[in-house]
mmCIF file of C-alpha atoms in Angstrom:
data_model
loop_
_atom_site.group_PDB
_atom_site.id
_atom_site.type_symbol
_atom_site.label_atom_id
_atom_site.label_comp_id
_atom_site.label_asym_id
_atom_site.label_seq_id
_atom_site.Cartn_x
_atom_site.Cartn_y
_atom_site.Cartn_z
ATOM 1 C CA MET A 1 46.176 -55.804 18.857
ATOM 2 C CA LYS A 2 45.947 -51.985 18.843
ATOM 3 C CA THR A 3 43.255 -52.132 16.133
ATOM 4 C CA ALA A 4 41.208 -54.659 18.151
ATOM 5 C CA GLU A 5 41.498 -52.489 21.282
ATOM 6 C CA VAL A 6 40.392 -49.449 19.298
ATOM 7 C CA ASN A 7 37.382 -51.383 17.991
ATOM 8 C CA VAL A 8 36.431 -52.576 21.419
ATOM 9 C CA GLY A 9 36.720 -49.035 22.771
ATOM 10 C CA SER A 10 34.614 -47.622 19.851
ATOM 11 C CA ARG A 11 31.904 -50.198 20.498
ATOM 12 C CA ALA A 12 31.912 -49.414 24.249
ATOM 13 C CA SER A 13 31.712 -45.701 23.506
ATOM 14 C CA LEU A 14 28.840 -46.302 21.003
ATOM 15 C CA GLY A 15 26.987 -48.394 23.575
ATOM 16 C CA LEU A 16 27.361 -45.695 26.183
ATOM 17 C CA ALA A 17 26.176 -43.041 23.759
ATOM 18 C CA ARG A 18 23.157 -45.106 22.917
ATOM 19 C CA LYS A 19 22.265 -45.536 26.593
ATOM 20 C CA ARG A 20 22.545 -41.809 27.135
ATOM 21 C CA GLU A 21 20.445 -41.191 24.025
ATOM 22 C CA MET A 22 17.756 -43.534 25.346
ATOM 23 C CA ARG A 23 17.825 -42.144 28.887
ATOM 24 C CA TRP A 24 16.253 -38.828 27.970
ATOM 25 C CA TRP A 25 12.980 -40.436 26.980
ATOM 26 C CA VAL A 26 12.898 -43.924 28.699
ATOM 27 C CA TRP A 27 12.874 -42.537 32.200
ATOM 28 C CA PRO A 28 10.118 -39.954 31.685
ATOM 29 C CA VAL A 29 7.909 -42.573 29.949
ATOM 30 C CA LEU A 30 8.495 -45.133 32.730
ATOM 31 C CA VAL A 31 7.803 -42.575 35.506
ATOM 32 C CA ASN A 32 4.650 -41.445 33.608
ATOM 33 C CA LEU A 33 3.382 -45.051 33.347
ATOM 34 C CA ILE A 34 4.099 -45.695 37.038
ATOM 35 C CA ILE A 35 2.146 -42.572 38.022
ATOM 36 C CA LEU A 36 -0.853 -43.436 35.865
ATOM 37 C CA VAL A 37 -1.023 -47.053 36.871
ATOM 38 C CA ALA A 38 -0.576 -46.248 40.583
ATOM 39 C CA ALA A 39 -3.361 -43.650 40.340
ATOM 40 C CA THR A 40 -5.604 -46.089 38.542
ATOM 41 C CA TYR A 41 -5.391 -48.705 41.282
ATOM 42 C CA LEU A 42 -5.451 -46.386 44.281
ATOM 43 C CA PRO A 43 -8.528 -47.379 46.341
ATOM 44 C CA TYR A 44 -11.612 -45.348 45.654
ATOM 45 C CA PHE A 45 -12.870 -43.134 48.518
ATOM 46 C CA LYS A 46 -16.566 -43.527 48.979
ATOM 47 C CA SER A 47 -16.878 -39.996 50.337
ATOM 48 C CA VAL A 48 -16.358 -38.709 46.823
ATOM 49 C CA ALA A 49 -19.419 -39.077 44.651
ATOM 50 C CA LYS A 50 -19.106 -40.401 41.171
ATOM 51 C CA ASP A 51 -20.303 -38.260 38.308
ATOM 52 C CA THR A 52 -22.592 -39.743 35.749
ATOM 53 C CA MET A 53 -21.631 -40.217 32.170
ATOM 54 C CA GLU A 54 -23.114 -41.612 29.001
ATOM 55 C CA PHE A 55 -22.107 -45.207 28.311
ATOM 56 C CA GLY A 56 -21.178 -45.276 31.984
ATOM 57 C CA ASP A 57 -21.928 -48.962 32.200
ATOM 58 C CA ARG A 58 -18.945 -49.595 29.836
ATOM 59 C CA ALA A 59 -16.547 -47.421 31.855
ATOM 60 C CA HIS A 60 -13.430 -49.249 33.108
ATOM 61 C CA PHE A 61 -9.649 -48.835 33.470
ATOM 62 C CA TRP A 62 -8.517 -45.933 31.146
ATOM 63 C CA PHE A 63 -11.780 -46.038 29.176
ATOM 64 C CA GLN A 64 -13.905 -43.262 30.607
ATOM 65 C CA TRP A 65 -15.824 -40.205 29.464
ATOM 66 C CA ASP A 66 -14.952 -39.161 25.839
ATOM 67 C CA SER A 67 -13.151 -42.521 25.274
ATOM 68 C CA LEU A 68 -16.494 -44.229 25.444
ATOM 69 C CA TRP A 69 -17.883 -41.917 22.762
ATOM 70 C CA TYR A 70 -14.954 -42.654 20.437
ATOM 71 C CA MET A 71 -15.458 -46.408 20.936
ATOM 72 C CA ASP A 72 -19.168 -46.139 20.280
ATOM 73 C CA ILE A 73 -18.588 -44.149 17.077
ATOM 74 C CA ALA A 74 -16.019 -46.727 15.973
ATOM 75 C CA ASN A 75 -18.466 -49.485 16.470
ATOM 76 C CA ASN A 76 -21.706 -47.837 15.358
ATOM 77 C CA GLY A 77 -20.824 -44.789 13.342
ATOM 78 C CA TYR A 78 -22.230 -41.310 13.828
ATOM 79 C CA GLN A 79 -25.740 -42.141 14.883
ATOM 80 C CA ASP A 80 -26.864 -38.741 16.018
ATOM 81 C CA ARG A 81 -25.666 -35.101 15.869
ATOM 82 C CA LYS A 82 -24.347 -35.163 19.432
ATOM 83 C CA ALA A 83 -21.653 -37.576 18.373
ATOM 84 C CA THR A 84 -20.380 -35.217 15.667
ATOM 85 C CA ALA A 85 -18.544 -33.168 18.297
ATOM 86 C CA PHE A 86 -15.918 -36.007 18.092
ATOM 87 C CA PHE A 87 -13.754 -35.732 14.967
ATOM 88 C CA PRO A 88 -13.242 -38.920 12.889
ATOM 89 C CA PHE A 89 -9.458 -39.716 13.159
ATOM 90 C CA LEU A 90 -9.620 -41.552 16.483
ATOM 91 C CA PRO A 91 -12.841 -43.585 15.732
ATOM 92 C CA LEU A 92 -11.255 -44.693 12.444
ATOM 93 C CA LEU A 93 -8.080 -45.773 14.258
ATOM 94 C CA ILE A 94 -10.086 -47.744 16.858
ATOM 95 C CA ARG A 95 -12.120 -49.361 14.056
ATOM 96 C CA VAL A 96 -8.989 -50.330 12.108
ATOM 97 C CA LEU A 97 -7.225 -51.813 15.119
ATOM 98 C CA SER A 98 -10.549 -53.372 16.311
ATOM 99 C CA ASN A 99 -9.401 -53.707 19.930
ATOM 100 C CA PRO A 100 -9.249 -50.651 22.265
ATOM 101 C CA TYR A 101 -6.259 -52.171 24.124
ATOM 102 C CA LEU A 102 -4.333 -52.270 20.830
ATOM 103 C CA VAL A 103 -5.148 -48.606 20.537
ATOM 104 C CA LEU A 104 -3.655 -48.089 24.014
ATOM 105 C CA LEU A 105 -0.486 -49.841 22.771
ATOM 106 C CA ALA A 106 -0.421 -47.719 19.606
ATOM 107 C CA ASN A 107 -0.734 -44.663 21.882
ATOM 108 C CA GLN A 108 2.449 -45.584 23.741
ATOM 109 C CA ILE A 109 4.325 -46.086 20.487
ATOM 110 C CA ALA A 110 2.976 -42.742 19.176
ATOM 111 C CA PHE A 111 3.903 -41.154 22.489
ATOM 112 C CA VAL A 112 7.559 -42.114 22.124
ATOM 113 C CA CYS A 113 7.569 -40.850 18.507
ATOM 114 C CA CYS A 114 6.030 -37.665 19.745
ATOM 115 C CA LEU A 115 8.817 -37.187 22.256
ATOM 116 C CA HIS A 116 11.475 -37.649 19.528
ATOM 117 C CA LEU A 117 9.803 -34.984 17.375
ATOM 118 C CA LEU A 118 9.364 -32.765 20.371
ATOM 119 C CA LYS A 119 13.094 -32.964 21.154
ATOM 120 C CA LYS A 120 13.913 -31.953 17.598
ATOM 121 C CA PHE A 121 11.471 -29.054 17.862
ATOM 122 C CA PHE A 122 13.040 -27.855 21.108
ATOM 123 C CA VAL A 123 16.503 -28.033 19.532
ATOM 124 C CA ARG A 124 15.201 -25.774 16.751
ATOM 125 C CA MET A 125 14.067 -23.424 19.535
ATOM 126 C CA ASN A 126 17.696 -23.228 20.595
ATOM 127 C CA LEU A 127 17.162 -24.957 24.003
ATOM 128 C CA ASN A 128 20.266 -26.484 25.456
ATOM 129 C CA ALA A 129 20.425 -30.073 26.618
ATOM 130 C CA SER A 130 19.332 -29.400 30.194
ATOM 131 C CA GLN A 131 16.477 -27.178 29.032
ATOM 132 C CA THR A 132 15.335 -29.765 26.491
ATOM 133 C CA ARG A 133 15.262 -32.519 29.235
ATOM 134 C CA THR A 134 13.180 -30.266 31.493
ATOM 135 C CA ALA A 135 10.718 -29.457 28.642
ATOM 136 C CA ILE A 136 10.356 -33.161 27.846
ATOM 137 C CA TRP A 137 9.675 -34.028 31.505
ATOM 138 C CA LEU A 138 7.119 -31.136 31.678
ATOM 139 C CA PHE A 139 5.275 -32.399 28.626
ATOM 140 C CA VAL A 140 5.319 -36.110 29.779
ATOM 141 C CA LEU A 141 4.129 -35.321 33.276
ATOM 142 C CA ASN A 142 1.732 -32.490 32.437
ATOM 143 C CA PRO A 143 -1.446 -32.481 34.559
ATOM 144 C CA ALA A 144 -3.433 -33.844 31.672
ATOM 145 C CA ALA A 145 -1.004 -36.744 31.031
ATOM 146 C CA ILE A 146 -3.709 -39.422 31.467
ATOM 147 C CA TYR A 147 -5.415 -38.184 28.282
ATOM 148 C CA TYR A 148 -2.214 -38.861 26.299
ATOM 149 C CA SER A 149 -2.350 -42.543 27.269
ATOM 150 C CA THR A 150 -5.997 -43.232 26.686
ATOM 151 C CA LEU A 151 -8.511 -42.821 23.819
ATOM 152 C CA TYR A 152 -8.418 -38.993 23.548
ATOM 153 C CA THR A 153 -7.090 -36.910 20.587
ATOM 154 C CA GLU A 154 -4.571 -34.781 22.462
ATOM 155 C CA LEU A 155 -1.608 -37.083 21.716
ATOM 156 C CA TRP A 156 -2.448 -37.393 18.008
ATOM 157 C CA THR A 157 -2.971 -33.640 17.670
ATOM 158 C CA VAL A 158 0.498 -32.964 19.062
ATOM 159 C CA LEU A 159 2.094 -35.839 17.105
ATOM 160 C CA PHE A 160 0.780 -34.701 13.695
ATOM 161 C CA SER A 161 1.575 -31.044 14.435
ATOM 162 C CA LEU A 162 5.178 -31.946 15.235
ATOM 163 C CA ALA A 163 5.436 -34.405 12.274
ATOM 164 C CA SER A 164 4.216 -31.786 9.886
ATOM 165 C CA LEU A 165 6.607 -29.162 11.313
ATOM 166 C CA GLU A 166 9.591 -31.595 11.102
ATOM 167 C CA MET A 167 8.863 -32.403 7.480
ATOM 168 C CA ALA A 168 8.513 -28.741 6.647
ATOM 169 C CA ALA A 169 11.868 -28.058 8.398
ATOM 170 C CA GLN A 170 13.425 -30.776 6.196
ATOM 171 C CA LYS A 171 11.682 -29.289 3.156
ATOM 172 C CA LYS A 172 9.756 -32.503 2.596
ATOM 173 C CA TRP A 173 6.587 -30.595 1.612
ATOM 174 C CA GLY A 174 4.516 -33.546 0.479
ATOM 175 C CA TRP A 175 4.895 -35.234 3.872
ATOM 176 C CA ALA A 176 4.312 -31.917 5.709
ATOM 177 C CA ALA A 177 1.029 -31.477 3.784
ATOM 178 C CA LEU A 178 -0.012 -35.089 4.475
ATOM 179 C CA PHE A 179 0.450 -34.799 8.242
ATOM 180 C CA ALA A 180 -1.284 -31.442 8.237
ATOM 181 C CA ALA A 181 -4.265 -32.953 6.435
ATOM 182 C CA ILE A 182 -4.547 -35.784 8.977
ATOM 183 C CA LEU A 183 -4.103 -33.235 11.791
ATOM 184 C CA SER A 184 -7.333 -31.466 10.961
ATOM 185 C CA SER A 185 -9.279 -34.693 11.268
ATOM 186 C CA THR A 186 -8.373 -34.878 14.995
ATOM 187 C CA ARG A 187 -10.187 -31.778 16.371
ATOM 188 C CA ALA A 188 -11.389 -28.365 15.221
ATOM 189 C CA THR A 189 -8.797 -26.360 17.177
ATOM 190 C CA ALA A 190 -6.084 -28.072 15.195
ATOM 191 C CA LEU A 191 -6.594 -25.277 12.700
ATOM 192 C CA THR A 192 -4.534 -23.033 14.997
ATOM 193 C CA PHE A 193 -1.561 -24.968 13.592
ATOM 194 C CA GLY A 194 -2.185 -22.915 10.406
ATOM 195 C CA PHE A 195 -0.203 -20.026 11.890
ATOM 196 C CA PHE A 196 3.049 -21.955 11.224
ATOM 197 C CA PRO A 197 2.537 -22.147 7.427
ATOM 198 C CA LEU A 198 1.115 -18.584 7.533
ATOM 199 C CA ALA A 199 4.251 -17.312 9.209
ATOM 200 C CA LEU A 200 6.380 -19.116 6.560
ATOM 201 C CA LEU A 201 4.319 -17.645 3.775
ATOM 202 C CA VAL A 202 4.624 -14.053 5.106
ATOM 203 C CA TYR A 203 8.357 -14.535 5.724
ATOM 204 C CA SER A 204 8.935 -15.947 2.159
ATOM 205 C CA VAL A 205 6.938 -13.129 0.510
ATOM 206 C CA LEU A 206 8.930 -10.480 2.434
ATOM 207 C CA ARG A 207 12.126 -12.215 1.123
ATOM 208 C CA ALA A 208 10.684 -12.485 -2.446
ATOM 209 C CA ASP A 209 11.152 -16.247 -2.177
ATOM 210 C CA TRP A 210 8.195 -17.165 -4.352
ATOM 211 C CA LYS A 211 8.982 -20.860 -4.582
ATOM 212 C CA THR A 212 8.813 -21.292 -0.816
ATOM 213 C CA SER A 213 5.782 -18.995 -0.703
ATOM 214 C CA LEU A 214 3.893 -21.307 -2.964
ATOM 215 C CA ARG A 215 4.941 -24.320 -0.883
ATOM 216 C CA ALA A 216 3.807 -22.612 2.344
ATOM 217 C CA LEU A 217 0.484 -21.791 0.718
ATOM 218 C CA LEU A 218 0.001 -25.415 -0.276
ATOM 219 C CA TRP A 219 1.130 -26.651 3.105
ATOM 220 C CA GLY A 220 -1.333 -24.365 4.842
ATOM 221 C CA GLY A 221 -4.147 -25.256 2.386
ATOM 222 C CA SER A 222 -3.627 -28.962 3.087
ATOM 223 C CA LEU A 223 -4.631 -28.293 6.728
ATOM 224 C CA LEU A 224 -8.207 -27.914 5.480
ATOM 225 C CA ILE A 225 -8.381 -31.297 3.771
ATOM 226 C CA GLY A 226 -9.283 -33.390 6.849
ATOM 227 C CA LEU A 227 -11.816 -30.832 8.048
ATOM 228 C CA LEU A 228 -13.481 -30.489 4.643
ATOM 229 C CA ALA A 229 -13.631 -34.237 4.264
ATOM 230 C CA TYR A 230 -15.468 -34.467 7.610
ATOM 231 C CA MET A 231 -17.794 -31.627 6.670
ATOM 232 C CA THR A 232 -18.607 -33.297 3.447
ATOM 233 C CA TYR A 233 -19.556 -36.475 5.303
ATOM 234 C CA LEU A 234 -21.627 -34.571 7.793
ATOM 235 C CA ASN A 235 -23.471 -32.804 4.962
ATOM 236 C CA GLY A 236 -24.364 -36.128 3.414
ATOM 237 C CA LYS A 237 -25.298 -37.737 6.731
ATOM 238 C CA PHE A 238 -27.132 -34.931 8.509
ATOM 239 C CA GLY A 239 -27.569 -32.269 5.834
ATOM 240 C CA ASP A 240 -25.443 -29.867 7.860
ATOM 241 C CA PRO A 241 -21.657 -29.589 7.242
ATOM 242 C CA PHE A 242 -21.292 -27.603 10.509
ATOM 243 C CA ALA A 243 -23.073 -30.171 12.686
ATOM 244 C CA PHE A 244 -19.869 -30.635 14.753
ATOM 245 C CA SER A 245 -20.079 -26.929 15.652
ATOM 246 C CA ALA A 246 -23.884 -26.598 16.128
ATOM 247 C CA THR A 247 -23.973 -29.547 18.584
ATOM 248 C CA GLN A 248 -21.583 -27.864 20.961
ATOM 249 C CA SER A 249 -24.187 -25.389 22.248
ATOM 250 C CA LYS A 250 -27.278 -27.526 21.626
ATOM 251 C CA ASP A 251 -26.160 -30.842 23.133
ATOM 252 C CA TRP A 252 -23.020 -30.193 25.141
ATOM 253 C CA ASP A 253 -23.869 -26.891 26.866
ATOM 254 C CA HIS A 254 -20.761 -25.126 25.483
ATOM 255 C CA TYR A 255 -20.806 -21.412 24.724
ATOM 256 C CA TRP A 256 -18.409 -18.545 23.882
ATOM 257 C CA VAL A 257 -17.542 -16.333 26.817
ATOM 258 C CA LEU A 258 -15.111 -13.483 27.637
ATOM 259 C CA PRO A 259 -11.925 -15.205 28.847
ATOM 260 C CA TRP A 260 -11.605 -13.218 32.134
ATOM 261 C CA LYS A 261 -15.272 -13.895 32.905
ATOM 262 C CA GLN A 262 -14.858 -17.617 32.705
ATOM 263 C CA VAL A 263 -11.718 -17.462 34.853
ATOM 264 C CA ILE A 264 -13.611 -15.612 37.597
ATOM 265 C CA GLU A 265 -16.527 -18.058 37.421
ATOM 266 C CA GLY A 266 -14.117 -21.018 37.406
ATOM 267 C CA LEU A 267 -12.411 -19.899 40.537
ATOM 268 C CA LYS A 268 -15.730 -19.229 42.289
ATOM 269 C CA ASP A 269 -16.858 -22.737 41.288
ATOM 270 C CA ALA A 270 -13.680 -24.370 42.556
ATOM 271 C CA MET A 271 -14.061 -22.674 45.930
ATOM 272 C CA SER A 272 -17.732 -23.556 46.322
ATOM 273 C CA GLY A 273 -16.971 -26.596 48.458
ATOM 274 C CA GLY A 274 -17.136 -30.314 48.122
ATOM 275 C CA ILE A 275 -15.251 -32.068 45.371
ATOM 276 C CA GLN A 276 -14.958 -28.873 43.441
ATOM 277 C CA ILE A 277 -12.104 -27.845 45.631
ATOM 278 C CA MET A 278 -9.931 -30.496 43.918
ATOM 279 C CA LYS A 279 -10.103 -28.382 40.780
ATOM 280 C CA LEU A 280 -8.572 -25.298 42.389
ATOM 281 C CA PRO A 281 -4.826 -26.288 42.170
ATOM 282 C CA LEU A 282 -5.372 -27.286 38.545
ATOM 283 C CA LEU A 283 -7.161 -24.037 37.623
ATOM 284 C CA ILE A 284 -4.311 -22.054 39.208
ATOM 285 C CA VAL A 285 -1.753 -24.079 37.288
ATOM 286 C CA SER A 286 -3.779 -23.519 34.077
ATOM 287 C CA LEU A 287 -3.679 -19.766 34.573
ATOM 288 C CA LEU A 288 0.035 -19.754 35.361
ATOM 289 C CA PHE A 289 0.742 -22.013 32.411
ATOM 290 C CA ALA A 290 -1.175 -19.754 30.012
ATOM 291 C CA PHE A 291 0.195 -16.477 31.483
ATOM 292 C CA TRP A 292 3.806 -17.674 31.364
ATOM 293 C CA GLY A 293 3.362 -18.990 27.797
ATOM 294 C CA ALA A 294 1.826 -15.755 26.572
ATOM 295 C CA VAL A 295 4.461 -13.544 28.186
ATOM 296 C CA THR A 296 7.622 -15.539 27.543
ATOM 297 C CA ILE A 297 7.092 -17.316 24.282
ATOM 298 C CA TRP A 298 8.241 -14.144 22.524
ATOM 299 C CA LYS A 299 11.615 -14.358 24.277
ATOM 300 C CA VAL A 300 12.539 -17.915 23.283
ATOM 301 C CA PRO A 301 15.445 -17.691 20.743
ATOM 302 C CA PHE A 302 14.247 -19.781 17.768
ATOM 303 C CA ARG A 303 16.756 -20.564 15.049
ATOM 304 C CA ARG A 304 14.276 -19.597 12.321
ATOM 305 C CA ALA A 305 12.140 -16.471 12.394
ATOM 306 C CA TRP A 306 9.061 -18.125 10.815
ATOM 307 C CA HIS A 307 9.174 -20.824 13.517
ATOM 308 C CA LYS A 308 9.220 -18.180 16.179
ATOM 309 C CA TRP A 309 6.295 -16.208 14.909
ATOM 310 C CA GLY A 310 4.311 -19.289 14.015
ATOM 311 C CA ALA A 311 4.778 -20.536 17.520
ATOM 312 C CA VAL A 312 3.863 -17.147 19.083
ATOM 313 C CA LEU A 313 0.639 -16.998 17.131
ATOM 314 C CA PHE A 314 -0.118 -20.638 17.696
ATOM 315 C CA VAL A 315 0.216 -20.290 21.490
ATOM 316 C CA LEU A 316 -1.635 -16.936 21.809
ATOM 317 C CA SER A 317 -4.557 -18.121 19.635
ATOM 318 C CA GLY A 318 -4.763 -21.365 21.554
ATOM 319 C CA ILE A 319 -4.815 -19.676 24.954
ATOM 320 C CA LEU A 320 -7.479 -17.184 23.804
ATOM 321 C CA LEU A 321 -9.736 -19.960 22.377
ATOM 322 C CA THR A 322 -9.319 -22.107 25.421
ATOM 323 C CA PHE A 323 -10.333 -19.516 27.937
ATOM 324 C CA SER A 324 -13.205 -18.315 25.677
ATOM 325 C CA PHE A 325 -14.727 -21.756 25.371
ATOM 326 C CA GLY A 326 -17.095 -22.187 28.319
ATOM 327 C CA THR A 327 -19.418 -24.927 29.648
ATOM 328 C CA GLU A 328 -22.708 -24.198 31.405
ATOM 329 C CA ASN A 329 -22.482 -24.919 35.203
ATOM 330 C CA SER A 330 -18.863 -26.046 34.836
ATOM 331 C CA PRO A 331 -16.642 -23.021 34.044
ATOM 332 C CA MET A 332 -13.076 -23.758 32.941
ATOM 333 C CA HIS A 333 -14.084 -27.364 32.265
ATOM 334 C CA SER A 334 -11.114 -29.293 30.674
ATOM 335 C CA THR A 335 -9.058 -26.056 30.521
ATOM 336 C CA PHE A 336 -5.654 -27.570 31.066
ATOM 337 C CA ARG A 337 -6.371 -30.518 28.790
ATOM 338 C CA TYR A 338 -7.100 -28.048 25.981
ATOM 339 C CA LEU A 339 -3.984 -25.944 26.841
ATOM 340 C CA SER A 340 -1.713 -29.012 26.985
ATOM 341 C CA VAL A 341 -1.466 -29.383 23.228
ATOM 342 C CA PHE A 342 0.186 -25.990 22.772
ATOM 343 C CA PHE A 343 3.673 -27.569 23.082
ATOM 344 C CA PRO A 344 5.862 -24.479 22.723
ATOM 345 C CA VAL A 345 4.792 -23.410 26.225
ATOM 346 C CA TYR A 346 6.779 -26.298 27.770
ATOM 347 C CA ALA A 347 9.876 -24.802 26.252
ATOM 348 C CA ALA A 348 9.005 -21.323 27.562
ATOM 349 C CA ILE A 349 8.870 -22.810 31.073
ATOM 350 C CA ALA A 350 12.075 -24.813 30.566
ATOM 351 C CA VAL A 351 14.111 -21.637 29.906
ATOM 352 C CA ILE A 352 13.509 -20.440 33.484
ATOM 353 C CA ARG A 353 17.054 -19.778 34.640
ATOM 354 C CA THR A 354 16.743 -21.315 38.134
ATOM 355 C CA LYS A 355 17.139 -25.041 37.706
ATOM 356 C CA GLN A 356 15.708 -25.841 41.121
ATOM 357 C CA LEU A 357 12.505 -23.903 40.254
ATOM 358 C CA ARG A 358 12.249 -25.724 36.904
ATOM 359 C CA TRP A 359 12.368 -29.083 38.615
ATOM 360 C CA LEU A 360 9.959 -27.938 41.364
ATOM 361 C CA ILE A 361 7.495 -27.208 38.546
ATOM 362 C CA VAL A 362 8.057 -30.729 37.113
ATOM 363 C CA ALA A 363 7.334 -32.176 40.597
ATOM 364 C CA GLY A 364 4.187 -30.101 40.851
ATOM 365 C CA PHE A 365 3.084 -31.287 37.403
ATOM 366 C CA ALA A 366 3.707 -34.929 38.490
ATOM 367 C CA GLY A 367 1.541 -34.473 41.538
ATOM 368 C CA LEU A 368 -1.341 -32.971 39.533
ATOM 369 C CA SER A 369 -0.881 -35.729 36.909
ATOM 370 C CA PHE A 370 -1.393 -38.318 39.617
ATOM 371 C CA ALA A 371 -4.480 -36.570 41.038
ATOM 372 C CA GLY A 372 -5.960 -36.105 37.542
ATOM 373 C CA ALA A 373 -5.352 -39.754 36.607
ATOM 374 C CA TRP A 374 -6.941 -40.923 39.787
ATOM 375 C CA ALA A 375 -10.010 -38.787 39.352
ATOM 376 C CA TYR A 376 -10.371 -39.673 35.672
ATOM 377 C CA THR A 377 -10.030 -43.485 36.189
ATOM 378 C CA HIS A 378 -12.419 -43.397 39.173
ATOM 379 C CA SER A 379 -15.018 -41.369 37.346
ATOM 380 C CA ALA A 380 -15.042 -38.863 40.192
ATOM 381 C CA TRP A 381 -14.418 -35.719 38.200
ATOM 382 C CA TYR A 382 -12.790 -34.644 35.008
ATOM 383 C CA LEU A 383 -10.148 -32.023 34.201
#
């Protein structure tokens, strides 16, 4: 009888532990979906004029803006240079799954996987359970959350970054290299991830650990595979391996600008009246997010030195690139969306000592997430 009672008690304890284990990611995912769906079906206010977009006649539900480009490339290939701004991973995924709604489902599965890897990364950053929960909520409800549920590359960039880091932490170098290679086929700025293998390389050389140095070198080198494969394709198709870069200024009105100049222009634009005022809270949050990340990422107590310095350089380079990448007549366009992939910043916010302030920030993120999802799905403006 005692053995049976012990077994029943053990099973009950195991069941409770599993529920607790699931709670940390189930609730954030559910709340995120509720916010996005509610924003999608909120009535459209006619006083706000819709922007125009290419393939606009195909826009519906969560398929807007860049999503339409990815679907067109999946169906028709790279027909002109303008399309080369979009890296090939997502079009290939859409083509393989053949149905964009299946890709949305794949996104949700990938999102949960991303949260599991993110939790492991935060543990390696020495965050406690409460801080880890806060960091997860911040990531899930970030103001650019809608882009992690639709056909954009942000989710996949974060997923493959975390997967590569996790495999490196487990010393499974082949898998780390594979995920790094795929990562560079998602977007050009994925190359900033290279600071992690670089940090490991420097750390290993300083310790005269030549075996790990070689592995770090191969790991970092693999990050170029996806990009080089795409460049090889572009050279054959258009005779220009750098077409994805040249089209940014020629066809998309992007240009390099001094970071502080774009910030000033962005704030002026947001306060110019009309719908632009909707951008002001987001721009302020973008600035605070970047500032806090740059100032405090140094202070987060990582368990491994190379993780820390890789994260510091990853975050700082990402912030610099984001604020230096301008768009004619639309300064600070997509700023928070670009910043959102630099995941160590969520941990830097989560270590704020005042618990009430941390959750106030989470609530603020949720509000902006709702506003951004409404605007995106109604084609009114874009982050």
